[in-house]
Amino acid sequence: MAGRRHDAGGHPSEYHCAFDAEQRLVQYVYAIGTYHYNWHPAIEVSVLLTGEVEFCADGATRRLRPGDLCLVNSNVGHATLAIQPDSTMVLLHVEPSFLSAALGSGRIGPWDVDLASRETTARLRLLLARMMLTGVDSVEARAAYLRDLFDLVATLSTSCRMSEGTGETPLGDAPNEALSRTIDHVERHFRDRVTLAQLGQAAGYNPTYLSQLFSSRLGMSPSAYLTRVRLREATRDLGDPGRRVADVAVANGFPDVKAFNLAFRRTFGKSPTEYRKLLTVETAAVDPYFRKRFVPRHDAVVSSVLEGFAATADPAPRPDEDLRDELASMEQAARNLASRLASTTARWS
């Protein structure tokens, strides 16, 4: 609903696995190129494997080096930019509905990995790497994958949960017709002047109610969503060195270059001109295949890094009584899912 989802992609020879046909739980290793500004209901957890990357989320920018962990909560705008060539990242993309169905919880997160200790970060790295190496090609592998997923969720919930009311947005990802109509209108008309009254008319609701609906479902106003779409398209156009910044601004619905510069700096921490100076031939070469092709499993460097993270001694402390019970419940859920998968496989064979 919000932003554009990752491409389905994936080939057995690549580091890519999708747990279900609906792509509610997907993990892969991919090459980083230029900004691809996006947002979605899913939660993302990732670790940089090689190179150096600029990671921007919710207006904050930081440099990532190999082993650094980052997390994107539901509907948070984010983008990455390769600072060094051959920068790769392992990423877990999970829909809240998948976790809620498996764990019986109506709200998952929000989390902040900056709250994690060094030991917790190492634990999360280990789990992400082990999940990627395990894959989901057999019933046994799927059971092991779910066990590590539930362990990862328990670790985040125990060590990285944000304060109540901080950064929370409802994580229900069922579509809403009014929102869908509004978003469709924005996608088709973002280059034009768009008013709240026009969006209300497209949605079939008065503007005040529409604003409340956007805030409760997506955690942002309609105007903020419109600006995100304009920035998403403008960042792509900035990759064309033949286009002036002022022309990119007007072509994507900004009233003038000043408004574009302000929105860009507020979101990415730099001006469009400063961003352009960071673009290279190597990063631009990744873009035609961004999240359409994934790093092959025979890549010796990436495989070595993943195996190194997965082999790290488990630094997690002994869980307390409550957490031990929670983990036991999660492991039982994994066994139940594996049993159902085995039954389904037997009926198909």
Short mmCIF file of C-alpha atoms in Angstrom, two decimals:
data_model
loop_
_atom_site.label_atom_id
_atom_site.label_comp_id
_atom_site.label_asym_id
_atom_site.label_seq_id
_atom_site.Cartn_x
_atom_site.Cartn_y
_atom_site.Cartn_z
CA MET A 1 0.00 0.00 0.00
CA ALA A 2 2.65 2.52 1.03
CA GLY A 3 5.55 2.93 -1.36
CA ARG A 4 6.65 0.12 -3.64
CA ARG A 5 7.34 -3.39 -2.52
CA HIS A 6 10.54 -5.21 -3.33
CA ASP A 7 10.62 -7.24 -6.53
CA ALA A 8 9.76 -10.90 -6.16
CA GLY A 9 12.97 -11.95 -7.94
CA GLY A 10 14.96 -14.86 -6.64
CA HIS A 11 16.61 -17.88 -8.27
CA PRO A 12 17.92 -21.04 -6.56
CA SER A 13 21.46 -19.97 -7.42
CA GLU A 14 21.04 -16.65 -5.59
CA TYR A 15 20.92 -15.68 -1.92
CA HIS A 16 17.15 -15.24 -1.87
CA CYS A 17 14.36 -17.10 -0.11
CA ALA A 18 10.63 -16.43 0.26
CA PHE A 19 8.81 -18.30 3.01
CA ASP A 20 5.36 -18.07 1.43
CA ALA A 21 3.77 -17.27 -1.92
CA GLU A 22 2.46 -13.93 -0.60
CA GLN A 23 6.05 -12.77 0.04
CA ARG A 24 5.21 -11.90 3.65
CA LEU A 25 8.58 -13.22 4.82
CA VAL A 26 11.50 -12.70 2.46
CA GLN A 27 15.26 -12.61 2.93
CA TYR A 28 18.03 -11.92 0.46
CA VAL A 29 21.51 -10.53 -0.16
CA TYR A 30 21.67 -7.69 -2.65
CA ALA A 31 24.05 -5.07 -4.04
CA ILE A 32 23.58 -1.44 -2.97
CA GLY A 33 23.47 1.31 -5.61
CA THR A 34 21.95 4.79 -5.45
CA TYR A 35 18.99 6.01 -3.39
CA HIS A 36 15.77 4.03 -3.91
CA TYR A 37 13.58 5.87 -1.43
CA ASN A 38 10.75 3.61 -0.24
CA TRP A 39 8.47 2.67 2.66
CA HIS A 40 6.08 -0.20 3.38
CA PRO A 41 4.16 -1.91 6.21
CA ALA A 42 6.86 -4.56 6.54
CA ILE A 43 9.67 -4.51 9.09
CA GLU A 44 13.23 -4.74 7.77
CA VAL A 45 16.31 -5.93 9.63
CA SER A 46 19.62 -5.88 7.78
CA VAL A 47 23.39 -6.17 8.18
CA LEU A 48 26.04 -4.73 5.89
CA LEU A 49 28.30 -7.51 4.61
CA THR A 50 30.82 -5.74 2.38
CA GLY A 51 31.75 -2.18 1.42
CA GLU A 52 30.49 1.02 2.99
CA VAL A 53 26.96 2.42 2.78
CA GLU A 54 25.08 5.56 3.73
CA PHE A 55 21.81 4.56 5.39
CA CYS A 56 19.02 7.12 5.69
CA ALA A 57 15.81 6.50 7.65
CA ASP A 58 13.20 8.89 8.99
CA GLY A 59 15.41 11.91 8.29
CA ALA A 60 18.51 10.55 10.08
CA THR A 61 21.63 9.52 8.15
CA ARG A 62 24.50 7.27 9.24
CA ARG A 63 27.45 5.46 7.67
CA LEU A 64 27.41 1.67 7.82
CA ARG A 65 30.50 -0.53 7.75
CA PRO A 66 30.64 -4.34 7.55
CA GLY A 67 28.84 -5.89 10.50
CA ASP A 68 26.71 -2.82 11.23
CA LEU A 69 23.05 -3.55 11.86
CA CYS A 70 20.04 -1.42 10.95
CA LEU A 71 16.29 -1.80 11.38
CA VAL A 72 13.37 -0.09 9.64
CA ASN A 73 10.00 -0.05 11.39
CA SER A 74 6.67 -0.09 9.57
CA ASN A 75 6.07 2.78 7.10
CA VAL A 76 9.36 4.55 7.83
CA GLY A 77 10.84 6.15 4.72
CA HIS A 78 14.37 4.90 4.03
CA ALA A 79 17.10 4.63 1.40
CA THR A 80 20.68 3.41 1.02
CA LEU A 81 23.60 4.66 -1.05
CA ALA A 82 26.83 2.77 -1.76
CA ILE A 83 29.87 4.82 -0.73
CA GLN A 84 32.22 2.06 -1.88
CA PRO A 85 31.75 -0.25 -4.88
CA ASP A 86 30.67 -3.85 -4.28
CA SER A 87 28.68 -2.95 -1.17
CA THR A 88 26.29 -5.76 -0.21
CA MET A 89 23.71 -6.26 2.50
CA VAL A 90 21.68 -9.17 3.89
CA LEU A 91 18.10 -8.08 4.53
CA LEU A 92 15.10 -9.67 6.24
CA HIS A 93 11.71 -8.29 5.15
CA VAL A 94 8.75 -9.50 7.24
CA GLU A 95 5.12 -8.36 7.19
CA PRO A 96 3.59 -7.69 10.62
CA SER A 97 0.61 -9.89 9.68
CA PHE A 98 2.94 -12.88 9.39
CA LEU A 99 4.37 -12.33 12.87
CA SER A 100 0.98 -11.54 14.41
CA ALA A 101 -0.53 -14.73 12.99
CA ALA A 102 2.39 -16.83 14.21
CA LEU A 103 2.77 -15.23 17.63
CA GLY A 104 -0.80 -14.20 18.41
CA SER A 105 0.15 -10.56 18.95
CA GLY A 106 -1.78 -7.61 17.55
CA ARG A 107 1.20 -5.23 17.56
CA ILE A 108 4.81 -6.00 16.72
CA GLY A 109 7.47 -3.43 17.64
CA PRO A 110 8.44 -0.69 17.21
CA TRP A 111 12.11 -1.47 17.79
CA ASP A 112 15.34 0.51 17.77
CA VAL A 113 18.60 -1.40 17.30
CA ASP A 114 20.54 1.60 18.60
CA LEU A 115 19.30 0.46 22.02
CA ALA A 116 21.04 -2.90 21.60
CA SER A 117 24.17 -3.83 23.50
CA ARG A 118 27.20 -5.20 21.67
CA GLU A 119 26.19 -8.71 22.70
CA THR A 120 22.64 -8.25 21.40
CA THR A 121 23.91 -6.87 18.08
CA ALA A 122 26.18 -9.89 17.67
CA ARG A 123 23.24 -12.17 18.45
CA LEU A 124 21.03 -10.50 15.82
CA ARG A 125 23.86 -10.71 13.25
CA LEU A 126 24.31 -14.40 13.99
CA LEU A 127 20.59 -15.13 13.54
CA LEU A 128 20.26 -13.18 10.30
CA ALA A 129 23.30 -14.90 8.78
CA ARG A 130 22.21 -18.36 9.93
CA MET A 131 18.71 -17.85 8.52
CA MET A 132 20.12 -16.78 5.15
CA LEU A 133 22.41 -19.81 5.00
CA THR A 134 19.66 -22.21 6.16
CA GLY A 135 17.05 -21.19 3.61
CA VAL A 136 13.58 -22.71 3.32
CA ASP A 137 14.07 -25.52 0.81
CA SER A 138 12.89 -28.37 3.07
CA VAL A 139 10.54 -28.94 5.99
CA GLU A 140 13.50 -29.27 8.35
CA ALA A 141 15.08 -26.09 7.01
CA ARG A 142 11.80 -24.18 7.34
CA ALA A 143 11.40 -25.31 10.95
CA ALA A 144 14.97 -24.20 11.76
CA TYR A 145 14.39 -20.92 9.91
CA LEU A 146 11.24 -20.18 11.95
CA ARG A 147 13.01 -21.05 15.20
CA ASP A 148 15.72 -18.48 14.43
CA LEU A 149 13.11 -15.94 13.31
CA PHE A 150 11.22 -16.27 16.60
CA ASP A 151 14.52 -16.02 18.48
CA LEU A 152 15.30 -12.82 16.58
CA VAL A 153 11.86 -11.35 17.39
CA ALA A 154 12.26 -12.28 21.07
CA THR A 155 15.71 -10.64 21.16
CA LEU A 156 14.38 -7.45 19.59
CA SER A 157 11.37 -7.38 21.90
CA THR A 158 13.51 -7.88 24.99
CA SER A 159 16.42 -5.57 24.21
CA CYS A 160 15.33 -3.08 21.54
CA ARG A 161 11.74 -2.10 22.22
CA MET A 162 11.09 1.63 22.00
CA SER A 163 9.19 3.47 24.74
CA GLU A 164 5.40 3.23 24.70
CA GLY A 165 3.96 5.74 22.27
CA THR A 166 7.36 6.43 20.65
CA GLY A 167 7.31 6.13 16.89
CA GLU A 168 4.32 3.81 16.96
CA THR A 169 2.18 3.34 13.88
CA PRO A 170 -0.56 0.73 13.53
CA LEU A 171 0.92 -2.28 11.81
CA GLY A 172 -2.22 -3.81 10.36
CA ASP A 173 -1.48 -4.26 6.66
CA ALA A 174 -4.99 -5.05 5.41
CA PRO A 175 -5.85 -2.69 2.52
CA ASN A 176 -8.32 0.13 3.05
CA GLU A 177 -10.37 1.20 0.02
CA ALA A 178 -10.30 4.91 0.86
CA LEU A 179 -6.53 4.82 1.36
CA SER A 180 -6.06 2.82 -1.82
CA ARG A 181 -8.05 5.32 -3.86
CA THR A 182 -6.13 8.23 -2.35
CA ILE A 183 -2.75 6.60 -2.93
CA ASP A 184 -3.70 5.75 -6.51
CA HIS A 185 -4.64 9.40 -7.08
CA VAL A 186 -1.29 10.55 -5.67
CA GLU A 187 0.64 8.08 -7.83
CA ARG A 188 -1.11 9.32 -10.97
CA HIS A 189 -1.08 13.06 -10.21
CA PHE A 190 1.96 13.76 -7.99
CA ARG A 191 3.53 15.84 -10.78
CA ASP A 192 0.55 18.19 -10.68
CA ARG A 193 -0.73 20.51 -7.97
CA VAL A 194 -2.61 18.27 -5.52
CA THR A 195 -4.85 19.64 -2.76
CA LEU A 196 -6.30 17.93 0.29
CA ALA A 197 -9.76 18.65 -1.09
CA GLN A 198 -8.90 16.74 -4.28
CA LEU A 199 -7.62 13.80 -2.26
CA GLY A 200 -10.78 13.82 -0.15
CA GLN A 201 -12.87 13.75 -3.29
CA ALA A 202 -10.84 10.82 -4.66
CA ALA A 203 -11.25 8.94 -1.38
CA GLY A 204 -14.93 9.73 -1.01
CA TYR A 205 -14.46 11.30 2.45
CA ASN A 206 -14.14 14.81 3.79
CA PRO A 207 -10.54 16.08 4.04
CA THR A 208 -10.51 16.12 7.85
CA TYR A 209 -11.51 12.47 8.13
CA LEU A 210 -9.02 11.52 5.39
CA SER A 211 -6.19 13.18 7.34
CA GLN A 212 -7.18 11.24 10.46
CA LEU A 213 -7.31 8.01 8.45
CA PHE A 214 -3.82 8.55 7.01
CA SER A 215 -2.42 9.36 10.43
CA SER A 216 -3.98 6.32 12.11
CA ARG A 217 -3.14 3.82 9.36
CA LEU A 218 0.14 5.10 7.91
CA GLY A 219 1.49 7.39 10.62
CA MET A 220 1.71 10.41 8.31
CA SER A 221 -0.48 13.08 6.76
CA PRO A 222 -1.66 12.98 3.12
CA SER A 223 0.67 15.90 2.29
CA ALA A 224 3.63 14.05 3.83
CA TYR A 225 2.78 11.00 1.71
CA LEU A 226 2.61 13.18 -1.41
CA THR A 227 6.05 14.63 -0.63
CA ARG A 228 7.47 11.13 -0.18
CA VAL A 229 6.24 10.06 -3.62
CA ARG A 230 7.69 13.18 -5.21
CA LEU A 231 11.04 12.59 -3.50
CA ARG A 232 11.03 8.93 -4.51
CA GLU A 233 10.74 9.84 -8.18
CA ALA A 234 13.04 12.86 -7.96
CA THR A 235 15.93 10.86 -6.46
CA ARG A 236 15.79 8.56 -9.49
CA ASP A 237 15.81 11.51 -11.90
CA LEU A 238 18.85 13.00 -10.17
CA GLY A 239 20.81 10.03 -11.48
CA ASP A 240 20.59 11.58 -14.95
CA PRO A 241 23.49 14.10 -15.09
CA GLY A 242 21.89 15.81 -18.08
CA ARG A 243 18.95 17.12 -16.03
CA ARG A 244 19.20 20.30 -13.99
CA VAL A 245 18.12 20.14 -10.34
CA ALA A 246 15.51 22.84 -10.98
CA ASP A 247 14.04 20.82 -13.85
CA VAL A 248 13.90 17.67 -11.69
CA ALA A 249 12.08 19.61 -8.99
CA VAL A 250 9.36 21.01 -11.24
CA ALA A 251 8.95 17.74 -13.18
CA ASN A 252 8.10 15.93 -9.94
CA GLY A 253 5.52 18.34 -8.57
CA PHE A 254 7.60 20.64 -6.36
CA PRO A 255 6.55 24.29 -6.79
CA ASP A 256 10.17 25.42 -7.12
CA VAL A 257 13.74 24.31 -6.51
CA LYS A 258 13.77 25.91 -3.05
CA ALA A 259 10.89 23.69 -1.89
CA PHE A 260 12.64 20.66 -3.40
CA ASN A 261 15.95 21.46 -1.68
CA LEU A 262 14.19 21.90 1.66
CA ALA A 263 12.28 18.60 1.42
CA PHE A 264 15.39 16.74 0.19
CA ARG A 265 17.62 18.07 2.96
CA ARG A 266 15.01 17.37 5.63
CA THR A 267 14.73 13.76 4.44
CA PHE A 268 18.29 12.89 3.45
CA GLY A 269 20.43 15.38 5.37
CA LYS A 270 21.97 16.92 2.25
CA SER A 271 21.01 18.95 -0.81
CA PRO A 272 20.24 17.34 -4.19
CA THR A 273 23.50 18.79 -5.53
CA GLU A 274 25.50 17.29 -2.67
CA TYR A 275 23.81 13.94 -3.27
CA ARG A 276 24.72 14.04 -6.95
CA LYS A 277 28.39 14.46 -6.07
CA LEU A 278 28.29 11.09 -4.27
CA LEU A 279 27.03 9.20 -7.32
CA THR A 280 29.55 7.14 -9.27
CA VAL A 281 29.54 5.01 -12.38
CA GLU A 282 29.80 1.90 -10.17
CA THR A 283 26.77 2.73 -8.02
CA ALA A 284 24.68 3.73 -11.04
CA ALA A 285 25.50 0.41 -12.73
CA VAL A 286 23.67 -1.46 -9.95
CA ASP A 287 20.37 0.39 -10.45
CA PRO A 288 18.95 -1.46 -13.50
CA TYR A 289 19.10 -4.70 -11.48
CA PHE A 290 18.35 -3.32 -8.01
CA ARG A 291 16.46 -6.01 -6.05
CA LYS A 292 15.79 -7.86 -9.29
CA ARG A 293 19.06 -9.76 -9.25
CA PHE A 294 20.54 -10.99 -5.98
CA VAL A 295 24.07 -11.94 -4.96
CA PRO A 296 24.85 -15.49 -6.17
CA ARG A 297 25.47 -18.22 -3.63
CA HIS A 298 28.85 -18.95 -5.21
CA ASP A 299 30.12 -15.46 -4.28
CA ALA A 300 33.09 -16.45 -2.14
CA VAL A 301 33.43 -13.15 -0.28
CA VAL A 302 29.78 -12.84 0.72
CA SER A 303 29.55 -16.52 1.65
CA SER A 304 32.64 -16.22 3.84
CA VAL A 305 31.21 -13.20 5.69
CA LEU A 306 27.85 -14.91 6.26
CA GLU A 307 29.52 -18.07 7.52
CA GLY A 308 31.74 -16.01 9.81
CA PHE A 309 28.74 -14.25 11.39
CA ALA A 310 26.83 -17.53 11.71
CA ALA A 311 29.77 -19.26 13.39
CA THR A 312 30.20 -16.57 16.04
CA ALA A 313 29.87 -17.98 19.54
CA ASP A 314 26.42 -17.24 20.91
CA PRO A 315 26.91 -14.16 23.12
CA ALA A 316 23.34 -14.06 24.41
CA PRO A 317 23.02 -14.24 28.21
CA ARG A 318 20.91 -16.91 29.82
CA PRO A 319 17.26 -15.82 29.48
CA ASP A 320 15.28 -15.10 32.59
CA GLU A 321 12.20 -17.15 33.51
CA ASP A 322 9.71 -15.07 31.49
CA LEU A 323 11.87 -15.00 28.38
CA ARG A 324 12.59 -18.73 28.67
CA ASP A 325 8.83 -19.39 28.65
CA GLU A 326 8.39 -17.07 25.66
CA LEU A 327 11.12 -18.85 23.70
CA ALA A 328 9.62 -22.23 24.55
CA SER A 329 6.26 -21.03 23.22
CA MET A 330 7.90 -19.80 20.03
CA GLU A 331 9.74 -23.09 19.52
CA GLN A 332 6.45 -24.95 19.95
CA ALA A 333 4.88 -22.69 17.33
CA ALA A 334 7.76 -23.51 14.97
CA ARG A 335 7.27 -27.24 15.55
CA ASN A 336 3.54 -26.91 14.91
CA LEU A 337 4.15 -25.06 11.66
CA ALA A 338 6.71 -27.64 10.56
CA SER A 339 4.24 -30.42 11.33
CA ARG A 340 1.55 -28.75 9.22
CA LEU A 341 4.05 -28.27 6.41
CA ALA A 342 5.00 -31.95 6.57
CA SER A 343 1.33 -32.98 6.39
CA THR A 344 0.76 -30.72 3.42
CA THR A 345 3.84 -32.07 1.66
CA ALA A 346 2.66 -35.65 2.26
CA ARG A 347 -0.74 -34.91 0.71
CA TRP A 348 0.89 -33.40 -2.38
CA SER A 349 3.33 -36.27 -2.90
#
